[in-house]
Coordinates of C-alpha atoms in Angstrom, one line a residue:
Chain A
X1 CA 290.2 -127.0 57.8
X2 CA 290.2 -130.6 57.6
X3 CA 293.9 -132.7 57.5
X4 CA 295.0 -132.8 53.8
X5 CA 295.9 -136.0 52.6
X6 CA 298.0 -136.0 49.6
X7 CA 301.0 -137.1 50.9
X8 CA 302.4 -140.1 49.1
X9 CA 299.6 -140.3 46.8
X10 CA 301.4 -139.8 43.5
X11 CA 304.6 -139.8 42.4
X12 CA 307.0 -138.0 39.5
X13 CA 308.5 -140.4 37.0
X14 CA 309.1 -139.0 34.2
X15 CA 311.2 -135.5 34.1
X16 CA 313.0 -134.0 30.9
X17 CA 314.5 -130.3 30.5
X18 CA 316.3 -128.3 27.8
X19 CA 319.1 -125.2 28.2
X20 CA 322.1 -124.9 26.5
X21 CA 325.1 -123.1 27.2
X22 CA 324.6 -120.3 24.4
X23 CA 321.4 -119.8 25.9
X24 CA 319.6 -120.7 22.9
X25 CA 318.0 -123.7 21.8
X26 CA 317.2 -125.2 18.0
X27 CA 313.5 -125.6 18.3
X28 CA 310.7 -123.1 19.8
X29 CA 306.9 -123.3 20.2
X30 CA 304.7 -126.6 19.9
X31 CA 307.7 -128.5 18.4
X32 CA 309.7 -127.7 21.8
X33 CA 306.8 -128.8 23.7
X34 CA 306.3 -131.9 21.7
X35 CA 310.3 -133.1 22.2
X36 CA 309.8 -132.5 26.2
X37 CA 306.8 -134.4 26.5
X38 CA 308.3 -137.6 24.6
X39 CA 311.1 -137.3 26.6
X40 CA 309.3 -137.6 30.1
X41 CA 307.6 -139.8 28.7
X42 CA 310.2 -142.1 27.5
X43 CA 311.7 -141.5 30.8
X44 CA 309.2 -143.0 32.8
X45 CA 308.4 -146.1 30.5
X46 CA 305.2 -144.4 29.0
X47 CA 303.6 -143.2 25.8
X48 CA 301.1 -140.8 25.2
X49 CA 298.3 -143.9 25.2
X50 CA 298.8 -143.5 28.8
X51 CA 298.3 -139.5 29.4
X52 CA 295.1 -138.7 30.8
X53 CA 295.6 -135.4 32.1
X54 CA 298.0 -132.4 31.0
X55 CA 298.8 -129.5 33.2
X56 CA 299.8 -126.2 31.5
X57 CA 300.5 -122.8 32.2
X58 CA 297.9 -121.5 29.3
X59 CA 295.5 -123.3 27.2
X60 CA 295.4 -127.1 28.4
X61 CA 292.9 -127.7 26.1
X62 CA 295.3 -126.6 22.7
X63 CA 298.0 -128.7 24.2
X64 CA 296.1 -131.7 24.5
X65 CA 294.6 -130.9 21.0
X66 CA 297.9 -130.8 19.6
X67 CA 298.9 -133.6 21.3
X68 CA 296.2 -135.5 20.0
X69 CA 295.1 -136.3 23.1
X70 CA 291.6 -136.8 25.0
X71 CA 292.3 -135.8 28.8
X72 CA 289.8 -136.2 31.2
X73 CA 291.6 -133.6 33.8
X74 CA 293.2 -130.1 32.8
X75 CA 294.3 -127.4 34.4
X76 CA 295.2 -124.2 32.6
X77 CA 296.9 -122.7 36.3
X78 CA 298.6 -119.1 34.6
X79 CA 300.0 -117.4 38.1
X80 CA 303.7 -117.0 36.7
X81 CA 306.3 -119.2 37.4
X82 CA 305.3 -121.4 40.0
X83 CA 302.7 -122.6 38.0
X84 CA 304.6 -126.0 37.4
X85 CA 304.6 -126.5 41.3
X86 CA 300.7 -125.7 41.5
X87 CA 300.4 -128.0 38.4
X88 CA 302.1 -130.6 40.3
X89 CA 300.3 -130.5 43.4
X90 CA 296.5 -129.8 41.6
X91 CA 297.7 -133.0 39.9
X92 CA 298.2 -135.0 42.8
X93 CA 295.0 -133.9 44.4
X94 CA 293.1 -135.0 41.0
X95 CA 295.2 -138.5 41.1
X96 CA 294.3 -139.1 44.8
X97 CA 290.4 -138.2 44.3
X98 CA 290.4 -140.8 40.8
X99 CA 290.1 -138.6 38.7
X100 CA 293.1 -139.3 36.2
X101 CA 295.6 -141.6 36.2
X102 CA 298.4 -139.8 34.2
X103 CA 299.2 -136.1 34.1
X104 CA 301.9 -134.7 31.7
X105 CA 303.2 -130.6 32.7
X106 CA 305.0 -129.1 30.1
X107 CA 306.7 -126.0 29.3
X108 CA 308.8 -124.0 26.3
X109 CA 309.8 -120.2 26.1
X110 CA 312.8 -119.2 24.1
X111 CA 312.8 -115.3 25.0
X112 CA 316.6 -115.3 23.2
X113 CA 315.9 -116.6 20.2
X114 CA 312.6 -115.1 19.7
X115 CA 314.7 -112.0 19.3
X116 CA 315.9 -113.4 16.2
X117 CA 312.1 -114.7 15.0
X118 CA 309.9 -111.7 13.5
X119 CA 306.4 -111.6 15.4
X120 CA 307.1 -114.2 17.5
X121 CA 307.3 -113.7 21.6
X122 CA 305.2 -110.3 21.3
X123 CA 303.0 -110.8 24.4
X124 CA 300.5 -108.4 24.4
X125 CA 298.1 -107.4 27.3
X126 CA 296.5 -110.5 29.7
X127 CA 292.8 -110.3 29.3
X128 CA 290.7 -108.9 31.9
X129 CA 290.5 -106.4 34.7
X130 CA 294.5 -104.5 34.6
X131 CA 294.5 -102.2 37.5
X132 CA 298.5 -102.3 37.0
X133 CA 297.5 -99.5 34.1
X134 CA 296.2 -96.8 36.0
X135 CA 298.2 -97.5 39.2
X136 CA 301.7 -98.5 38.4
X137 CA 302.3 -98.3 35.1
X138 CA 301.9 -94.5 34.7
X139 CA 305.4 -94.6 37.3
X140 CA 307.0 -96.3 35.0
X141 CA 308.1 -98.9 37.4
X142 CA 310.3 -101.7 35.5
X143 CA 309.0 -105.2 35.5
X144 CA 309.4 -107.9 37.2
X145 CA 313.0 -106.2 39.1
X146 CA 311.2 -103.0 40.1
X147 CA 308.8 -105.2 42.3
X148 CA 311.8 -107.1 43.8
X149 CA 313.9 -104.1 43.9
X150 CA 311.6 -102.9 46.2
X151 CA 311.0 -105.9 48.4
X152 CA 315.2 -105.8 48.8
X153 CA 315.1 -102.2 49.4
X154 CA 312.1 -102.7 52.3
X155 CA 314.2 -106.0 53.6
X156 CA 317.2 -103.9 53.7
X157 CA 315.6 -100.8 55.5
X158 CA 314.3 -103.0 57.9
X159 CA 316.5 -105.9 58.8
X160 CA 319.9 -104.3 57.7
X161 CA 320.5 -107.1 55.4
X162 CA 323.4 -105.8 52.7
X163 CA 324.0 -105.7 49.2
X164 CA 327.1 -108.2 50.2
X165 CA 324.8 -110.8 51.3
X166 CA 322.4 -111.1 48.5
X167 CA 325.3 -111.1 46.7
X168 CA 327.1 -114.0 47.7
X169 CA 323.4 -116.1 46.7
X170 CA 324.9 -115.5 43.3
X171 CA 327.9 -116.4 43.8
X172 CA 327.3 -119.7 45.5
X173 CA 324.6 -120.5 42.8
X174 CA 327.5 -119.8 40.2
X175 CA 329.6 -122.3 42.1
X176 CA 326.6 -124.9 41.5
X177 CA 326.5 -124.0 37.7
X178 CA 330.6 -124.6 37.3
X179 CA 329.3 -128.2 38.0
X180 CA 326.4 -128.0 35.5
X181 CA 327.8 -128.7 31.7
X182 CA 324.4 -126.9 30.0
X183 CA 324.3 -123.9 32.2
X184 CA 324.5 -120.8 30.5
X185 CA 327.0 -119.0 33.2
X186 CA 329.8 -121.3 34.6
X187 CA 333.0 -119.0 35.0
X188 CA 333.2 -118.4 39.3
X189 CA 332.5 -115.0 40.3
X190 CA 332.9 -113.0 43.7
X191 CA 331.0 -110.9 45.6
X192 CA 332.8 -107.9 44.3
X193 CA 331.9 -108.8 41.0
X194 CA 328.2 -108.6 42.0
X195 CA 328.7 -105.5 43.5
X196 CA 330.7 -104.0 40.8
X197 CA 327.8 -105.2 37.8
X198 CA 325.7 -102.1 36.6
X199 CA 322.8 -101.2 39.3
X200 CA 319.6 -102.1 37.2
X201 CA 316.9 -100.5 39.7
X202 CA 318.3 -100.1 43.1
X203 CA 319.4 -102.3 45.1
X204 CA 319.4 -104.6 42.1
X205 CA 323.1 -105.2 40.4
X206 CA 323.1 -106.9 36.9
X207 CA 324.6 -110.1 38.3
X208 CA 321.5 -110.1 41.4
X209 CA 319.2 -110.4 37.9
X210 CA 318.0 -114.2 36.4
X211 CA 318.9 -114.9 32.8
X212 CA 317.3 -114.4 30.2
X213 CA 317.7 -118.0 28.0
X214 CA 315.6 -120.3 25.9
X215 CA 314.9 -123.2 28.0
X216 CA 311.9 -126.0 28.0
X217 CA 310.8 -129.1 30.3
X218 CA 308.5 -131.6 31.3
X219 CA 307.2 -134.1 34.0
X220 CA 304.8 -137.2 34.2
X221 CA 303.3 -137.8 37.6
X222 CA 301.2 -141.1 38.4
X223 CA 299.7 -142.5 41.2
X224 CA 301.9 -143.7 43.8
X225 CA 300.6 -147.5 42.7
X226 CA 301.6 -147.5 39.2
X227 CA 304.7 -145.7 39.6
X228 CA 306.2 -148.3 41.3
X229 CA 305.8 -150.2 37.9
X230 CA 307.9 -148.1 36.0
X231 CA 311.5 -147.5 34.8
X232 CA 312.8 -145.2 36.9
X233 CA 312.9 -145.0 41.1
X234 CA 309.7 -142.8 42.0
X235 CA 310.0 -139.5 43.6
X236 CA 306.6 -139.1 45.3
X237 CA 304.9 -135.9 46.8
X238 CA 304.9 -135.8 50.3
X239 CA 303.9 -132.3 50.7
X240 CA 302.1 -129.6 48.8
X241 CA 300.8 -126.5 49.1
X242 CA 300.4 -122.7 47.7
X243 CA 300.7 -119.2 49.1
X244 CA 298.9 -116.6 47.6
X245 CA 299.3 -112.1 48.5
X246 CA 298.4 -110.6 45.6
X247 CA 298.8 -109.8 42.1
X248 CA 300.4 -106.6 42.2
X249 CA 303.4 -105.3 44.0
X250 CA 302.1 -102.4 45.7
X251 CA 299.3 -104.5 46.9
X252 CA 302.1 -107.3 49.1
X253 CA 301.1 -106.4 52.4
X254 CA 304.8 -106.7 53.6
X255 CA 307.0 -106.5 51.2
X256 CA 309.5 -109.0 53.4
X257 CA 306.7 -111.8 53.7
X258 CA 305.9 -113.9 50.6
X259 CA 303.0 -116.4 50.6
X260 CA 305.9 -119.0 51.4
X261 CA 305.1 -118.4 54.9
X262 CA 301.7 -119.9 54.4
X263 CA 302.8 -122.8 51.9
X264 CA 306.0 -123.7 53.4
X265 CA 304.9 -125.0 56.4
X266 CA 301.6 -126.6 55.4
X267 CA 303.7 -128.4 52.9
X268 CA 306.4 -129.5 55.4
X269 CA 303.6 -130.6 58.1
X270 CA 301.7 -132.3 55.3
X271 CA 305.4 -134.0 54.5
X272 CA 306.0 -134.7 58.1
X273 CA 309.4 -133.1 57.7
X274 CA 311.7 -130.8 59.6
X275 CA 314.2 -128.4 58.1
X276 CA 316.9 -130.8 58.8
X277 CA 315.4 -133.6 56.9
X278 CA 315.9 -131.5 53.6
X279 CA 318.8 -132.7 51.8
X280 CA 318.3 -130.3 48.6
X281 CA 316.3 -126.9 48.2
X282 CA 315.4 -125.6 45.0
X283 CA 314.5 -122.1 45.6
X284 CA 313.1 -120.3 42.6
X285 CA 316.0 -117.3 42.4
X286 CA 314.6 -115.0 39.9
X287 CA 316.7 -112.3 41.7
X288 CA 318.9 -112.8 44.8
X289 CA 316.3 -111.0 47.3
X290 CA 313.8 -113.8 46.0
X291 CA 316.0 -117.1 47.3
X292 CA 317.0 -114.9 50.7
X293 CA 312.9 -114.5 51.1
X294 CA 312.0 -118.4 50.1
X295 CA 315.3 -119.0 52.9
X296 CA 313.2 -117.1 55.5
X297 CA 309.5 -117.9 54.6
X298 CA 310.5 -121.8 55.0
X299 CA 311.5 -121.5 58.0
X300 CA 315.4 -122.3 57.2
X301 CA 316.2 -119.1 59.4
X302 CA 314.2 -116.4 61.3
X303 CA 312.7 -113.9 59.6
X304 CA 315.3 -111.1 59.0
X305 CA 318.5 -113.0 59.1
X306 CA 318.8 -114.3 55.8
X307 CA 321.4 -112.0 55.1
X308 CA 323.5 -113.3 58.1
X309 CA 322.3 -117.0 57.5
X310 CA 323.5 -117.0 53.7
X311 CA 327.1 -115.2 54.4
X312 CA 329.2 -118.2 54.9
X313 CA 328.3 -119.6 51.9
X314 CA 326.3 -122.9 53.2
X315 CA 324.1 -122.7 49.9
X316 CA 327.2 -123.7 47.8
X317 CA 328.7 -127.0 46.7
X318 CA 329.7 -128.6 50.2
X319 CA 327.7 -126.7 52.4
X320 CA 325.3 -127.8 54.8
X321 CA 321.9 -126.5 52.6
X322 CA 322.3 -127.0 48.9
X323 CA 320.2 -124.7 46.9
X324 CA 319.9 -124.4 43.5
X325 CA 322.2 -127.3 42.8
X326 CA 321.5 -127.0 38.8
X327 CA 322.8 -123.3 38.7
X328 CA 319.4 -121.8 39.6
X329 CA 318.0 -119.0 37.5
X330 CA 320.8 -116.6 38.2
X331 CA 323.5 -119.1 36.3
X332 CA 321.7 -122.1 34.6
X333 CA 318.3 -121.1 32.5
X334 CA 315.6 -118.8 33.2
X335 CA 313.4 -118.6 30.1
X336 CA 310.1 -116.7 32.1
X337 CA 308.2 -119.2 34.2
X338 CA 311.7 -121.4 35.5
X339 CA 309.4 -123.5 38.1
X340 CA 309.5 -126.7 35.9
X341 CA 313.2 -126.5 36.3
X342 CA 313.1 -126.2 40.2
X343 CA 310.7 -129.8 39.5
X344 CA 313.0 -131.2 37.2
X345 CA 316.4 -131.0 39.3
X346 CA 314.7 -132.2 42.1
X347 CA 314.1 -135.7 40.5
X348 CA 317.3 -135.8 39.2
X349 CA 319.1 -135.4 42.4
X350 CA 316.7 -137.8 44.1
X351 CA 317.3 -140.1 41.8
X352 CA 321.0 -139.8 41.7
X353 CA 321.2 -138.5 37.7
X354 CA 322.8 -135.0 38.3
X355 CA 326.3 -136.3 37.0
X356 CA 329.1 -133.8 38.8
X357 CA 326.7 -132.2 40.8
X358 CA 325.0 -134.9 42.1
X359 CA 324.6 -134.6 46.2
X360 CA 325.9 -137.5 48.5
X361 CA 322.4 -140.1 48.9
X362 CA 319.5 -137.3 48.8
X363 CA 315.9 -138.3 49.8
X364 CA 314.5 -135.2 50.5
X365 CA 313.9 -132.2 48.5
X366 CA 311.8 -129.5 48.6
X367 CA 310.9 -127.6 45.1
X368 CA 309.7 -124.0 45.6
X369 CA 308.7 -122.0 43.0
X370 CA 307.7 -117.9 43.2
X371 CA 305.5 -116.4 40.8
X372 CA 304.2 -112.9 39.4
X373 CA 305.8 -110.4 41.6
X374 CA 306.4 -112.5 44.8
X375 CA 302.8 -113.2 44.2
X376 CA 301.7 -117.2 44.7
X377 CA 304.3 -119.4 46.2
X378 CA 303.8 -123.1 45.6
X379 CA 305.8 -125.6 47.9
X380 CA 307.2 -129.1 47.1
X381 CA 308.3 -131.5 49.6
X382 CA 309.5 -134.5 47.0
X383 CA 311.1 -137.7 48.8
X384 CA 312.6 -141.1 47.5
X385 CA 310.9 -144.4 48.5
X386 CA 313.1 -144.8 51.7
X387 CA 311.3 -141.4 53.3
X388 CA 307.6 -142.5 51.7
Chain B
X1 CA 310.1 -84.1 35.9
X2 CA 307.8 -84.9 32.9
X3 CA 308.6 -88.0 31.0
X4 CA 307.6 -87.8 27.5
X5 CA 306.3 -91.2 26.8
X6 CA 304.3 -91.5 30.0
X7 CA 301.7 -94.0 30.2
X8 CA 298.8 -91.6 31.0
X9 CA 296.0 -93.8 33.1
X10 CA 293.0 -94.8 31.9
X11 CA 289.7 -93.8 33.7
X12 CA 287.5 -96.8 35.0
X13 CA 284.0 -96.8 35.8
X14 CA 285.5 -97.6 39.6
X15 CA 288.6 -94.5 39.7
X16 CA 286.2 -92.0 37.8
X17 CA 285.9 -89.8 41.2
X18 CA 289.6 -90.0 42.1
X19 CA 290.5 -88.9 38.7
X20 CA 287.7 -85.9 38.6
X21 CA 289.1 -84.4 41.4
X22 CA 292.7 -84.4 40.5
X23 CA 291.3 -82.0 38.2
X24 CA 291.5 -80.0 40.9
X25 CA 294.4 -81.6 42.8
X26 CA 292.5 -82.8 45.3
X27 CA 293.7 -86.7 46.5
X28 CA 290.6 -88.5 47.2
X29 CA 290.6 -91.7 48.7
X30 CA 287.2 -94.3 48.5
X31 CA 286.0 -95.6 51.8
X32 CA 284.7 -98.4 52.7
X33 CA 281.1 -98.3 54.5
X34 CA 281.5 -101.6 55.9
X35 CA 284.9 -101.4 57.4
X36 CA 284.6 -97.9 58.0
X37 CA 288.0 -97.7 56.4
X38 CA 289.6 -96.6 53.1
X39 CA 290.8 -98.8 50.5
X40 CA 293.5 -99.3 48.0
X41 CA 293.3 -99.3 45.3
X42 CA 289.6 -98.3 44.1
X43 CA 287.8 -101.3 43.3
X44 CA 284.6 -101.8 40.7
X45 CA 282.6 -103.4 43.7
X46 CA 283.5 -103.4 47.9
X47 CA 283.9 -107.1 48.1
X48 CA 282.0 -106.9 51.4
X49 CA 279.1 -105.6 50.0
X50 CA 278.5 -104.8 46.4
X51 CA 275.8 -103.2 46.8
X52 CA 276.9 -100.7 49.3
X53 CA 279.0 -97.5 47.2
X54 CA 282.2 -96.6 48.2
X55 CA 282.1 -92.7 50.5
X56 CA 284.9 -90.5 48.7
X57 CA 286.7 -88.8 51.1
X58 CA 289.7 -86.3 50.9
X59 CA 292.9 -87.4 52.0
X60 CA 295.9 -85.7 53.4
X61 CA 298.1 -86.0 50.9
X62 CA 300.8 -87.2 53.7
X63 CA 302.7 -90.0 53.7
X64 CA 306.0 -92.1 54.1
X65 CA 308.1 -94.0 51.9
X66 CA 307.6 -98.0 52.6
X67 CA 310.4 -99.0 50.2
X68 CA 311.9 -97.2 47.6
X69 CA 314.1 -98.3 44.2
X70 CA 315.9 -95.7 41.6
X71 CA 315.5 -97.2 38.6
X72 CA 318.9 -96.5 36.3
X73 CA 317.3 -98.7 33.2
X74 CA 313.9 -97.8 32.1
X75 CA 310.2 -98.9 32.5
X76 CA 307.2 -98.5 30.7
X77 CA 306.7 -95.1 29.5
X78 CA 310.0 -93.8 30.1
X79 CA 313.4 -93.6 28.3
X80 CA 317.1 -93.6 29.3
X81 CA 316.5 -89.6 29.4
X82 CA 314.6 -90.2 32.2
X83 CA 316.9 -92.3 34.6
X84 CA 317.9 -92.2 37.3
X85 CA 314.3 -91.6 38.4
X86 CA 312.5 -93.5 41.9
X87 CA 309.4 -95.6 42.2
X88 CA 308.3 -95.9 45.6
X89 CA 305.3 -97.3 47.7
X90 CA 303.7 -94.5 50.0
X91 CA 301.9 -95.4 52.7
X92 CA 299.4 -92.1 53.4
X93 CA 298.6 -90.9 56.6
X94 CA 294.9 -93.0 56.2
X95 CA 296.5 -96.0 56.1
X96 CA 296.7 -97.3 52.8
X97 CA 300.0 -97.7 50.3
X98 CA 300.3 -96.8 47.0
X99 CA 302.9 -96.3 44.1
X100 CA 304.7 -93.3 43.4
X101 CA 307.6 -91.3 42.1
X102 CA 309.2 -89.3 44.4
X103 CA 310.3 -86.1 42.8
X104 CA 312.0 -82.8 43.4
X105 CA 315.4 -84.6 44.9
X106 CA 318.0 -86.1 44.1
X107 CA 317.2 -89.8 44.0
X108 CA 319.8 -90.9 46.1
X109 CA 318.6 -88.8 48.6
X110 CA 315.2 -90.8 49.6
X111 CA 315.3 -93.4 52.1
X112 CA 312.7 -95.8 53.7
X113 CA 310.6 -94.1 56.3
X114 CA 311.0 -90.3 54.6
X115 CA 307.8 -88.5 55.2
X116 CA 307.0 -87.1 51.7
X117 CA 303.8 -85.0 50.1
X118 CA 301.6 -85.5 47.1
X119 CA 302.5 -83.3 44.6
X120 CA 301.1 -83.2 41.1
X121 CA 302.3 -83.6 37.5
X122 CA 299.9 -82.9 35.0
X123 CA 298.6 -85.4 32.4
X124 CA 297.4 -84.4 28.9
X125 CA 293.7 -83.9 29.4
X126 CA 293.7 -81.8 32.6
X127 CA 294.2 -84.7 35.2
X128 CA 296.9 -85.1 37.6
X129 CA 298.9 -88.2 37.9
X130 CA 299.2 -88.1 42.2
X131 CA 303.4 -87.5 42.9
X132 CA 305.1 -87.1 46.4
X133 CA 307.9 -85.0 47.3
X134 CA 309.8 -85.1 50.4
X135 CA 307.7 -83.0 53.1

């Protein structure tokens, strides 16, 4: 395989997001969408004129048409939530090769208030080829926490690694969302508080589980050249890459290794970084066995000692590897597909916005997002100009 | 255990043998004539060589649990009646994994690296949905 080349090639500079506290926002659909584009736009100095390409997780094509825009690149990735980091690095790729110029990502659920809007939110079916219906679904397993139930119950079995240790992941991320004004969970909890939430599926507590919130964002990534033009401080790519298993659970071939283990480090060589170089780690935490198997895959800790690496709370405000500094899935939003969030935070802290959370002078970051059922990982290494 | 709302499979051109003979409870596994090995889970096409059909060959029916959850809130096709109940991935004898409830214990009971049996529940139009119990 030939040396990839991206790094440094394009840059984010223009982010927006939307969560509230009550885990419910005002607008839904198109008109969502349309607010978080004009945001990240306005945050990066730019207007629509400018957009070229649009990256979303679903018809590209009737977002740019609502938009009213012409692209000349789209990408319609659909793999789950780490669409937004594949969106970000297919984006790149096309920016590097010439092919666009100016890519907008955006993205809008609001699975709360939906409950409240007749029709709206019923998914039905994806099209296609679902062997899910003849060899899962009849054994009723529950989706998505049955897959990672039994991904914590296969790390557990094998590496010992306890139901007090994934815990504590929520309880440091919590600490992170005291600090965050829109998340929808900031009251501290303990450990015994995870423990003593309702098991969901097995080894899964209640408080292990994301949120389930409204929530909406957006980015605008340019070549490295003409964001250095703009209004805000670039944060460029330095290192992408994606890790595919499967689609279905029981089709992981190890249900401890995610594709991170593949996209981690071609992202971090592409980068030229080392674990120590990474000042922030958004983690995509859809349950607490997901961020201890992003901690392992990317090489923060050998495999198998997540458990044991996470204990002493070093993912927390004031320890030595923020994660989740925004209040992660488990505390802050989750409204489906969360990886735009993961993006979003990430430029912020680079950038120095993150108000009471904000980390002491951060230049790198790395932006990891999981999607489907620990399915296709897709790794970020974002850095400020100083590490370019 | 019989949940009322099960999601009974649907047949596929590809599963059409593995389904026939759970008629007769009979766990059939398709085989790869390339790889000389079977596969899971039974594909339209070998990806190796479409044009080569996949042998059917009986399986065991042994296995072991690869990782197990007890589910105490619901999926799709069953009801709070139904809980606690466990969905596990199998791994047979053959060397391929597949999903399962194991049934006929309590659910507390099964642990990762129990060897467990297929066992059948019946389905509505004389299939067998393939089950393991612990052996």
């Amino acid at each position: 395989m030939s040396r990839r080349t991206l790094r440094g090639a394009a840059a984010l500079v223009g982010v927006a997001d939307a969560a509230s506290p009550t885990g419910e926002l005002d607008t839904h659909g198109r008109a969502l969408e349309a607010a978080m584009v004009h945001e990240a736009l306005a945050d990066a100095g730019l207007t629509l004129d400018d957009v070229d390409g649009v990256a979303y997780a679903g018809s590209a094509a009737g977002l740019a048409e609502f938009l009213g825009i012409r692209p000349r690149y789209l990408d319609g990735t659909l793999v789950g939530g780490s669409s937004y980091e594949l969106h970000v690095e297919h984006a790149a790729a096309a920016i590097a090769a010439g092919l666009c110029d100016v890519v907008i990502g955006v993205y809008a659920a609001t699975p709360r208030s939906d409950r409240r809007r007749p029709g709206a939110g019923r998914r039905g079916m994806p099209p296609g080829p679902n062997p899910a219906l003849e060899w899962e679904l009849p054994y009723g397993l529950r989706l998505p926490i049955g897959g990672y139930a039994l991904a914590a119950s296969r790390h557990m079995a094998v590496y010992g690694t306890t139901p007090e240790q994934l815990a504590q992941i929520a309880v440091d991320t919590r600490r992170w969302a005291a600090l965050n004004p829109r998340a929808r969970y900031r009251d501290p909890i303990t450990v015994d508080d995870v423990l003593d939430s309702p098991m969901v599926v097995s080894p899964l507590h209640l408080l292990d589980c994301c949120l389930v919130t409204d929530g909406a964002g957006a980015f605008v990534l340019t070549s490295a050249e003409r964001a250095r033009d703009l209004r805000k401080p670039p944060v460029y790519v330095l290192g992408a890459a994606t890790g595919g298993t499967h689609q279905m659970i029981s089709e992981m071939p190890d249900l401890t290794v995610t594709g991170g283990a593949v996209s981690g480090p071609a992202a971090f060589e592409m980068a030229g970084i080392k674990h120590e170089d990474v000042d922030l780690l958004m983690a995509y935490d859809s349950f607490t066995i997901t961020a201890l198997l992003h901690l392992e895959d990317l090489g923060f800790c050998p495999k198998g000692e997540g458990g044991a690496f996470v204990e002493d709370g070093k993912l927390g405000p004031g320890g030595s590897l923020p994660m989740n500094t925004n209040g992660g899935g488990l505390s802050y939003t989750h409204p489906g597909m969360y990886g735009m969030f993961l993006l979003v935070e990430a430029v912020r802290q680079l950038r120095g916005e993150a108000g009471e959370r904000q980390l002491d002078d951060p230049k790198v970051a790395v932006a990891h997002g999981s999607g489907g059922v620990l399915s296709t990982m897709g790794t970020l290494v974002l850095g400020t100009e100083e590490v370019l | 255990m019989s949940p009322a709302n099960l999601i009974e499979p649907p047949v596929t051109e590809a599963s059409a043998p593995f389904w026939e003979a759970t008629r007769e409870r009979r766990l059939v596994l398709p085989w790869s004539t390339v790889t000389g090995r079977p596969v899971w889970f039974p594909r339209d096409a070998d990806p190796l060589a479409p044009d080569r059909p996949y042998e059917w060959r009986e399986a065991s029916g042994e296995g072991v649990v690869y990782a197990a959850s007890v589910h105490h809130r619901p999926g799709p096709g069953r009801t709070e009646d139904d809980c606690p109940y466990v969905v596990a991935l199998v791994d047979l004898a053959e060397g391929v994994r597949m999903m399962a409830n194991i049934v006929d214990c309590p659910p507390e009971d099964v642990v990762v690296g129990m060897p467990v049996r297929v066992t059948w529940q019946p389905l509505s139009d004389g299939r067998h949905l393939p089950q393991f119990r612990p052996a």
